[in-house]
CSV table of C-alpha atoms in Angstrom, one decimal:
chain,number,residue,atom,x,y,z
A,1,UNK,CA,-29.7,3.4,5.0
A,2,UNK,CA,-27.2,0.8,3.9
A,3,UNK,CA,-27.6,-2.8,5.1
A,4,UNK,CA,-25.5,-6.0,4.6
A,5,UNK,CA,-27.6,-9.1,4.5
A,6,UNK,CA,-26.4,-12.7,4.2
A,7,UNK,CA,-27.2,-15.1,3.4
A,8,UNK,CA,-25.9,-19.2,2.5
A,9,UNK,CA,-24.6,-19.2,-1.5
A,10,UNK,CA,-26.6,-19.7,-3.9
A,11,UNK,CA,-29.4,-18.2,-2.2
A,12,UNK,CA,-29.8,-14.6,-3.4
A,13,UNK,CA,-32.2,-14.2,-6.2
A,14,UNK,CA,-34.5,-16.4,-3.7
A,15,UNK,CA,-33.4,-13.6,-0.5
A,16,UNK,CA,-33.8,-10.7,-2.9
A,17,UNK,CA,-37.3,-11.5,-3.7
A,18,UNK,CA,-38.3,-12.3,-0.2
A,19,UNK,CA,-36.6,-9.0,1.0
A,20,UNK,CA,-38.6,-7.0,-2.0
A,21,UNK,CA,-42.4,-8.9,-0.5
A,22,UNK,CA,-41.2,-7.1,2.7
A,23,UNK,CA,-40.2,-3.8,1.6
A,24,UNK,CA,-41.7,-2.7,-1.8
A,25,UNK,CA,-39.5,0.1,-1.9
A,26,UNK,CA,-35.7,-1.6,-0.9
A,27,UNK,CA,-33.1,-1.1,-3.4
A,28,UNK,CA,-31.1,-3.5,-4.3
A,29,UNK,CA,-27.1,-2.5,-4.6
A,30,UNK,CA,-24.8,-5.3,-5.2
A,31,UNK,CA,-26.1,-8.7,-5.3
A,32,UNK,CA,-22.5,-11.2,-4.7
A,33,UNK,CA,-21.4,-14.2,-3.0
A,34,UNK,CA,-23.9,-15.1,0.1
A,35,UNK,CA,-24.5,-11.4,0.5
A,36,UNK,CA,-26.7,-8.3,-0.7
A,37,UNK,CA,-25.6,-4.8,-0.4
A,38,UNK,CA,-29.7,-2.8,0.0
A,39,UNK,CA,-30.4,0.9,0.5
A,40,UNK,CA,-34.0,1.0,2.8
A,41,UNK,CA,-35.6,3.8,4.6
A,42,UNK,CA,-34.0,3.0,8.1
A,43,UNK,CA,-36.7,1.8,10.0
A,44,UNK,CA,-38.1,-0.7,6.9
A,45,UNK,CA,-34.6,-1.4,5.9
A,46,UNK,CA,-34.0,-3.6,9.3
A,47,UNK,CA,-37.4,-4.9,9.5
A,48,UNK,CA,-37.4,-6.6,6.6
A,49,UNK,CA,-33.6,-7.6,7.1
A,50,UNK,CA,-34.3,-8.6,10.6
A,51,UNK,CA,-38.4,-10.0,9.0
A,52,UNK,CA,-36.4,-12.0,6.3
A,53,UNK,CA,-36.6,-16.5,7.0
A,54,UNK,CA,-33.5,-16.9,4.7
A,55,UNK,CA,-31.4,-14.5,5.2
A,56,UNK,CA,-28.5,-15.4,7.9
A,57,UNK,CA,-27.0,-12.3,9.7
A,58,UNK,CA,-27.8,-8.2,9.7
A,59,UNK,CA,-25.2,-5.4,9.5
A,60,UNK,CA,-25.9,-1.4,9.0
A,61,UNK,CA,-23.1,-0.2,6.9
A,62,UNK,CA,-21.2,2.4,7.8
A,63,UNK,CA,-19.3,3.5,4.8
A,64,UNK,CA,-17.6,1.1,2.1
A,65,UNK,CA,-14.6,1.9,0.3
A,66,UNK,CA,-13.2,0.7,-3.1
A,67,UNK,CA,-9.6,-0.1,-4.1
A,68,UNK,CA,-8.1,-1.6,-1.1
A,69,UNK,CA,-5.3,-3.5,-2.0
A,70,UNK,CA,-3.0,-3.2,1.4
A,71,UNK,CA,-3.4,-3.4,5.2
A,72,UNK,CA,-2.3,0.2,5.3
A,73,UNK,CA,-5.1,1.0,3.1
A,74,UNK,CA,-7.7,-0.7,5.9
A,75,UNK,CA,-6.1,1.6,8.3
A,76,UNK,CA,-6.8,4.7,6.4
A,77,UNK,CA,-10.3,3.6,5.5
A,78,UNK,CA,-11.2,2.6,9.2
A,79,UNK,CA,-9.6,5.1,10.6
A,80,UNK,CA,-11.2,7.8,9.0
A,81,UNK,CA,-15.1,6.8,9.8
A,82,UNK,CA,-16.5,8.7,12.9
A,83,UNK,CA,-17.1,6.1,15.5
A,84,UNK,CA,-18.6,8.3,18.2
A,85,UNK,CA,-22.3,8.8,17.6
A,86,UNK,CA,-22.0,4.9,17.9
A,87,UNK,CA,-20.3,3.9,20.5
A,88,UNK,CA,-20.5,5.4,23.6
A,89,UNK,CA,-16.7,5.8,25.8
A,90,UNK,CA,-17.7,3.3,28.5
A,91,UNK,CA,-18.6,0.4,26.2
A,92,UNK,CA,-16.5,-2.0,24.4
A,93,UNK,CA,-16.4,-3.5,21.0
A,94,UNK,CA,-15.1,-6.2,18.9
A,95,UNK,CA,-13.8,-6.0,15.2
A,96,UNK,CA,-15.0,-9.8,13.3
A,97,UNK,CA,-13.2,-9.6,10.3
A,98,UNK,CA,-13.9,-11.4,7.1
A,99,UNK,CA,-12.4,-11.4,3.6
A,100,UNK,CA,-12.7,-12.6,0.4
A,101,UNK,CA,-10.4,-13.3,-2.4
A,102,UNK,CA,-6.3,-13.7,-2.9
A,103,UNK,CA,-4.8,-11.3,-0.5
A,104,UNK,CA,-1.2,-11.3,0.9
A,105,UNK,CA,-2.5,-11.0,4.4
A,106,UNK,CA,-5.0,-12.8,6.5
A,107,UNK,CA,-8.4,-11.7,7.6
A,108,UNK,CA,-6.6,-11.5,11.9
A,109,UNK,CA,-4.1,-9.3,10.4
A,110,UNK,CA,-7.2,-7.3,9.2
A,111,UNK,CA,-9.4,-7.7,12.9
A,112,UNK,CA,-6.0,-6.4,14.2
A,113,UNK,CA,-5.2,-3.2,11.7
A,114,UNK,CA,-9.2,-2.6,11.7
A,115,UNK,CA,-9.2,-2.7,15.3
A,116,UNK,CA,-6.2,0.0,16.1
A,117,UNK,CA,-8.1,2.0,13.3
A,118,UNK,CA,-11.1,2.5,15.7
A,119,UNK,CA,-9.1,3.1,19.2
A,120,UNK,CA,-7.1,6.0,17.1
A,121,UNK,CA,-10.0,7.7,15.4
A,122,UNK,CA,-12.0,7.6,18.4
A,123,UNK,CA,-8.8,8.6,21.0
A,124,UNK,CA,-8.3,11.6,18.0
A,125,UNK,CA,-12.1,12.7,18.5
A,126,UNK,CA,-12.9,12.5,21.9
A,127,UNK,CA,-9.4,11.7,23.9
A,128,UNK,CA,-10.9,8.1,24.8
A,129,UNK,CA,-8.9,5.1,24.3
A,130,UNK,CA,-12.2,3.0,24.0
A,131,UNK,CA,-11.4,-0.2,25.4
A,132,UNK,CA,-11.4,-4.0,23.3
A,133,UNK,CA,-13.1,-6.7,24.3
A,134,UNK,CA,-13.3,-10.3,22.1
A,135,UNK,CA,-15.4,-12.4,23.3
A,136,UNK,CA,-18.7,-10.2,24.6
A,137,UNK,CA,-18.1,-6.6,23.2
A,138,UNK,CA,-21.0,-3.7,23.9
A,139,UNK,CA,-20.6,-3.5,20.1
A,140,UNK,CA,-19.4,-5.9,16.8
A,141,UNK,CA,-18.0,-4.2,14.0
A,142,UNK,CA,-17.8,-6.2,10.3
A,143,UNK,CA,-15.2,-5.5,8.5
A,144,UNK,CA,-15.1,-7.2,5.1
A,145,UNK,CA,-12.5,-7.0,2.3
A,146,UNK,CA,-14.4,-8.2,-0.6
A,147,UNK,CA,-11.3,-8.2,-3.3
A,148,UNK,CA,-10.5,-4.7,-3.5
A,149,UNK,CA,-14.1,-3.7,-1.6
A,150,UNK,CA,-14.1,-2.2,2.1
A,151,UNK,CA,-17.2,-2.9,3.9
A,152,UNK,CA,-17.5,-0.8,7.7
A,153,UNK,CA,-20.6,-2.6,9.4
A,154,UNK,CA,-22.5,-2.0,12.2
A,155,UNK,CA,-23.1,-5.7,13.8
A,156,UNK,CA,-27.2,-6.4,14.2
A,157,UNK,CA,-27.5,-9.6,15.0
A,158,UNK,CA,-24.5,-10.7,17.6
A,159,UNK,CA,-25.5,-14.8,15.6
A,160,UNK,CA,-26.8,-16.0,12.5
A,161,UNK,CA,-30.7,-16.0,12.1
A,162,UNK,CA,-30.8,-19.2,11.4
A,163,UNK,CA,-30.1,-20.5,15.1
A,164,UNK,CA,-33.5,-20.1,16.1
A,165,UNK,CA,-34.0,-21.3,19.5
A,166,UNK,CA,-35.7,-23.8,19.3
A,167,UNK,CA,-33.2,-26.8,18.0
A,168,UNK,CA,-33.2,-29.0,21.6
A,169,UNK,CA,-32.8,-32.1,19.4
A,170,UNK,CA,-30.0,-31.6,16.6
A,171,UNK,CA,-30.0,-33.8,13.8
A,172,UNK,CA,-26.5,-35.3,12.5
A,173,UNK,CA,-27.1,-34.1,9.2
A,174,UNK,CA,-29.6,-31.2,10.0
A,175,UNK,CA,-31.0,-28.5,7.5
A,176,UNK,CA,-30.1,-25.1,8.7
A,177,UNK,CA,-33.9,-23.1,9.0
A,178,UNK,CA,-32.6,-20.6,6.6
A,179,UNK,CA,-32.2,-22.7,4.2
A,180,UNK,CA,-35.5,-25.0,4.9
A,181,UNK,CA,-37.3,-21.4,4.6
A,182,UNK,CA,-35.7,-21.1,0.8
A,183,UNK,CA,-36.8,-24.7,-0.3
A,184,UNK,CA,-40.5,-23.3,1.1
A,185,UNK,CA,-40.0,-20.3,-1.4
A,186,UNK,CA,-38.9,-21.6,-4.3
A,187,UNK,CA,-41.7,-24.5,-4.3
A,188,UNK,CA,-44.1,-21.3,-5.1
A,189,UNK,CA,-45.0,-22.3,-1.3
A,190,UNK,CA,-47.6,-20.2,0.7
A,191,UNK,CA,-48.1,-20.1,4.3
A,192,UNK,CA,-51.2,-22.8,5.4
A,193,UNK,CA,-50.9,-24.8,2.6
A,194,UNK,CA,-50.5,-28.5,3.1
A,195,UNK,CA,-46.5,-30.0,2.9
A,196,UNK,CA,-45.8,-33.5,3.3
A,197,UNK,CA,-41.4,-34.2,3.9
A,198,UNK,CA,-41.5,-37.6,3.5
A,199,UNK,CA,-37.6,-37.2,4.7
A,200,UNK,CA,-37.9,-35.2,7.7
A,201,UNK,CA,-35.1,-36.0,10.4
A,202,UNK,CA,-34.9,-33.4,13.2
A,203,UNK,CA,-38.2,-31.7,11.6
A,204,UNK,CA,-37.2,-28.1,10.5
A,205,UNK,CA,-38.9,-28.3,6.7
A,206,UNK,CA,-42.2,-28.5,8.8
A,207,UNK,CA,-41.4,-26.5,11.8
A,208,UNK,CA,-40.4,-24.4,9.8
A,209,UNK,CA,-43.9,-24.2,7.6
A,210,UNK,CA,-45.7,-24.0,10.5
A,211,UNK,CA,-44.1,-20.7,11.6
A,212,UNK,CA,-44.9,-19.1,9.1
A,213,UNK,CA,-48.6,-20.0,8.9
A,214,UNK,CA,-48.1,-18.7,12.8
A,215,UNK,CA,-47.2,-15.5,11.4
A,216,UNK,CA,-43.9,-16.1,14.1
A,217,UNK,CA,-41.9,-13.5,13.1
A,218,UNK,CA,-37.8,-15.0,13.4
A,219,UNK,CA,-36.7,-11.4,15.1
A,220,UNK,CA,-39.4,-12.5,18.2
A,221,UNK,CA,-36.9,-15.8,18.6
A,222,UNK,CA,-33.9,-13.3,18.7
A,223,UNK,CA,-35.5,-10.5,20.7
A,224,UNK,CA,-33.8,-10.5,23.9
A,225,UNK,CA,-30.3,-10.6,22.0
A,226,UNK,CA,-31.1,-8.1,19.6
A,227,UNK,CA,-32.0,-6.1,23.3
A,228,UNK,CA,-29.1,-6.7,24.4
A,229,UNK,CA,-27.1,-5.0,21.5
A,230,UNK,CA,-27.0,-1.7,22.1
A,231,UNK,CA,-26.4,-0.1,18.6
A,232,UNK,CA,-30.0,-1.3,16.9
A,233,UNK,CA,-31.8,2.2,18.7
A,234,UNK,CA,-29.2,3.9,18.4
A,235,UNK,CA,-28.8,3.7,14.7
A,236,UNK,CA,-32.9,3.1,14.0
A,237,UNK,CA,-34.8,4.9,17.0
A,238,UNK,CA,-37.6,2.7,17.5
A,239,UNK,CA,-36.5,-0.4,16.3
A,240,UNK,CA,-37.1,-2.5,18.2
A,241,UNK,CA,-40.3,-1.4,19.6
A,242,UNK,CA,-41.6,-2.1,16.4
A,243,UNK,CA,-39.8,-5.9,17.2
A,244,UNK,CA,-41.3,-6.2,20.1
A,245,UNK,CA,-45.1,-5.5,18.4
A,246,UNK,CA,-44.8,-8.0,15.9
A,247,UNK,CA,-44.2,-10.8,18.3
A,248,UNK,CA,-47.4,-10.1,20.3
A,249,UNK,CA,-49.4,-10.2,17.0
A,250,UNK,CA,-49.6,-14.4,16.5
A,251,UNK,CA,-52.0,-16.6,14.3
A,252,UNK,CA,-53.4,-19.3,16.9
A,253,UNK,CA,-54.3,-21.8,13.9
A,254,UNK,CA,-53.8,-25.3,15.3
A,255,UNK,CA,-54.9,-27.8,12.3
A,256,UNK,CA,-52.6,-30.0,11.5
A,257,UNK,CA,-51.3,-29.0,7.9
A,258,UNK,CA,-48.4,-30.8,7.5
A,259,UNK,CA,-46.5,-34.5,7.5
A,260,UNK,CA,-43.5,-35.7,8.3
A,261,UNK,CA,-42.4,-39.4,7.8
A,262,UNK,CA,-39.4,-40.4,9.5
A,263,UNK,CA,-37.7,-44.2,9.2
A,264,UNK,CA,-36.0,-43.4,12.4
A,265,UNK,CA,-37.3,-43.3,15.2
A,266,UNK,CA,-35.1,-41.1,17.0
A,267,UNK,CA,-35.2,-39.2,15.2
A,268,UNK,CA,-39.0,-38.7,14.5
A,269,UNK,CA,-39.4,-38.6,18.2
A,270,UNK,CA,-36.6,-35.7,17.8
A,271,UNK,CA,-38.9,-34.0,15.2
A,272,UNK,CA,-41.6,-34.0,18.1
A,273,UNK,CA,-39.5,-32.5,20.7
A,274,UNK,CA,-38.0,-29.2,18.2
A,275,UNK,CA,-41.7,-29.0,17.2
A,276,UNK,CA,-43.2,-28.0,20.9
A,277,UNK,CA,-39.8,-26.2,21.6
A,278,UNK,CA,-41.3,-23.8,18.7
A,279,UNK,CA,-44.7,-24.4,19.4
A,280,UNK,CA,-46.1,-25.8,16.5
A,281,UNK,CA,-46.7,-29.5,17.3
A,282,UNK,CA,-50.1,-28.5,16.9
A,283,UNK,CA,-50.0,-28.0,13.0
A,284,UNK,CA,-47.7,-31.3,11.8
A,285,UNK,CA,-47.9,-35.1,12.1
A,286,UNK,CA,-45.0,-36.9,12.8
A,287,UNK,CA,-45.2,-41.1,11.4
A,288,UNK,CA,-42.5,-43.2,11.6
A,289,UNK,CA,-42.0,-45.4,8.9
A,290,UNK,CA,-40.4,-46.4,5.7
A,291,UNK,CA,-42.3,-43.5,3.4
A,292,UNK,CA,-41.4,-45.7,0.1
A,293,UNK,CA,-44.2,-48.0,2.3
A,294,UNK,CA,-46.6,-46.1,4.1
A,295,UNK,CA,-47.3,-43.0,1.3
A,296,UNK,CA,-50.4,-44.0,-0.1
A,297,UNK,CA,-51.7,-44.4,3.5
A,298,UNK,CA,-50.5,-40.9,4.5
A,299,UNK,CA,-52.3,-39.8,1.5
A,300,UNK,CA,-55.3,-41.2,2.3
A,301,UNK,CA,-55.6,-40.8,5.4
A,302,UNK,CA,-55.1,-37.2,4.9
A,303,UNK,CA,-57.8,-36.2,2.6
A,304,UNK,CA,-60.2,-38.9,4.5
A,305,UNK,CA,-59.3,-37.9,8.3
A,306,UNK,CA,-57.7,-34.6,8.1
A,307,UNK,CA,-59.2,-32.6,4.9
A,308,UNK,CA,-55.8,-32.2,3.1
A,309,UNK,CA,-55.3,-32.3,-0.3
A,310,UNK,CA,-51.5,-33.0,-0.2
A,311,UNK,CA,-50.0,-32.2,-3.5
A,312,UNK,CA,-46.7,-30.5,-2.3
A,313,UNK,CA,-43.2,-32.2,-1.2
A,314,UNK,CA,-40.1,-30.6,0.3
A,315,UNK,CA,-37.6,-32.5,1.4
A,316,UNK,CA,-33.1,-33.0,2.1
A,317,UNK,CA,-33.2,-36.7,1.1
A,318,UNK,CA,-29.2,-38.3,2.5
A,319,UNK,CA,-27.0,-38.0,0.2
A,320,UNK,CA,-24.7,-40.6,0.6
A,321,UNK,CA,-22.7,-40.6,3.7
A,322,UNK,CA,-24.3,-43.6,4.7
A,323,UNK,CA,-26.1,-45.6,1.8
A,324,UNK,CA,-24.4,-47.2,-0.2
A,325,UNK,CA,-24.6,-45.7,-4.2
A,326,UNK,CA,-27.5,-47.6,-5.4
A,327,UNK,CA,-29.6,-47.5,-2.3
A,328,UNK,CA,-29.2,-43.7,-2.3
A,329,UNK,CA,-30.0,-44.6,-6.4
A,330,UNK,CA,-33.5,-46.5,-5.4
A,331,UNK,CA,-34.7,-43.9,-2.6
A,332,UNK,CA,-34.6,-41.2,-5.0
A,333,UNK,CA,-36.1,-43.4,-7.5
A,334,UNK,CA,-38.6,-45.1,-5.1
A,335,UNK,CA,-39.9,-41.4,-3.7
A,336,UNK,CA,-40.5,-39.1,-6.6
A,337,UNK,CA,-41.9,-41.6,-8.9
A,338,UNK,CA,-44.6,-42.4,-5.5
A,339,UNK,CA,-45.3,-39.2,-5.6
A,340,UNK,CA,-46.0,-38.9,-9.3
A,341,UNK,CA,-47.7,-41.9,-8.5
A,342,UNK,CA,-50.0,-40.1,-5.9
A,343,UNK,CA,-50.6,-36.9,-8.2
A,344,UNK,CA,-48.5,-34.7,-6.4
A,345,UNK,CA,-48.1,-31.4,-8.8
A,346,UNK,CA,-44.7,-30.5,-7.7
A,347,UNK,CA,-41.7,-32.3,-5.9
A,348,UNK,CA,-38.7,-29.6,-4.1
A,349,UNK,CA,-35.1,-31.2,-2.6
A,350,UNK,CA,-32.0,-30.3,-2.1
A,351,UNK,CA,-29.0,-33.2,-2.8
A,352,UNK,CA,-25.3,-32.4,-2.9
A,353,UNK,CA,-25.3,-36.2,-4.5
A,354,UNK,CA,-26.1,-34.4,-8.2
A,355,UNK,CA,-24.7,-38.0,-10.2
A,356,UNK,CA,-27.5,-40.1,-8.3
A,357,UNK,CA,-30.1,-37.1,-8.5
A,358,UNK,CA,-29.5,-36.9,-12.4
A,359,UNK,CA,-29.6,-40.2,-13.5
A,360,UNK,CA,-32.5,-41.0,-11.4
A,361,UNK,CA,-34.7,-38.5,-13.2
A,362,UNK,CA,-33.2,-38.6,-16.1
A,363,UNK,CA,-34.5,-42.4,-16.2
A,364,UNK,CA,-38.2,-41.1,-14.7
A,365,UNK,CA,-38.9,-38.2,-16.5
A,366,UNK,CA,-41.4,-36.6,-14.1
A,367,UNK,CA,-41.5,-33.5,-15.6
A,368,UNK,CA,-40.0,-29.8,-16.2
A,369,UNK,CA,-37.1,-29.6,-13.6
A,370,UNK,CA,-35.5,-26.2,-12.4
A,371,UNK,CA,-32.1,-26.6,-11.1
A,372,UNK,CA,-30.5,-24.3,-8.3
A,373,UNK,CA,-26.6,-24.5,-6.8
A,374,UNK,CA,-26.0,-24.1,-3.9
A,375,UNK,CA,-23.7,-24.1,-1.3
A,376,UNK,CA,-25.1,-26.5,1.4
A,377,UNK,CA,-22.5,-26.0,4.1
A,378,UNK,CA,-19.6,-26.9,2.6
A,379,UNK,CA,-20.7,-29.7,-0.3
A,380,UNK,CA,-21.6,-27.7,-3.8
A,381,UNK,CA,-25.5,-29.4,-4.1
A,382,UNK,CA,-28.5,-28.7,-6.4
A,383,UNK,CA,-31.9,-27.8,-5.6
A,384,UNK,CA,-34.4,-29.6,-7.9
A,385,UNK,CA,-37.8,-27.6,-8.0
A,386,UNK,CA,-39.9,-30.7,-10.2
A,387,UNK,CA,-43.6,-29.8,-11.8
A,388,UNK,CA,-44.8,-33.2,-11.6
A,389,UNK,CA,-46.4,-34.7,-14.5
């Protein structure tokens, strides 16, 4: 079975590594901007995709076509697909169109033409005209035209997997949960290993680390939504039962392993609320204050009172919207220098303030540094992974 899984641009190889770890038999067919097309056995493939902590959306591909250059080509391609096995006569559907590349028409045009093709195909096969419901359809059909390649797929996730549902407090510059998990993987982090976030904001990085350490699976946050999608068990019989079984297997580890520092008391309180909502507040210690002043004491307390050896720091620092460039430079420089002085082994952070980050790293020369170009929201950014020396 063919699966299409999306992620944030730049994290494709990170997602591939995770999927391969979750299901070694996966065969990757194509990797393109923010998307991975892979082949796997139905049950193992859908479980790997839904268990991913880095993936955003999951689709089962019905068919893919090449040399699609016009709306007429799209209509003919979609109409050639037999939808009678995936849509019941009394069910409604919606096309979710997307277009990548230069074309003489819009994604709205694609949705209109593809929708008509589905109706006409079903009408010819069953003599029944399917209902369209754009707001709350029973079945969602994803139709993506990527240059001249057309992918027609069934939506497995109704909303992106990054929407875990635990975020009660919304930080004004919140990091996507899926990107937080990508940073953890880039850092070489393993569940249970202590992590310090010196600018933790709403706590996303630490909450995601705690969820993984407790073995709380991502589809468990989406269980009600997945159960509402009739297509899942229709295309992969037994998938929902397998997901429910995953949700019964949870670790009860309550040891404090993760520490977050946040200078804004309101944000720190929000991080605590989010951690409680996610069920992992027992594993995270949040501290209010300035990381550049508190770090030495925090490291000391962690080692003496919590028996934690802090060697890994992962964070999403301010990018400069509310700070002057010089203040931002001093913040980056101060935190990285302090982490090195305190014996940390690795630092990973994401920022769109690339010029400032590069200047700081050139001045400090903190150690071997890897850079990964990504798109964070709409901002071109770098993920920096530094081996401190």
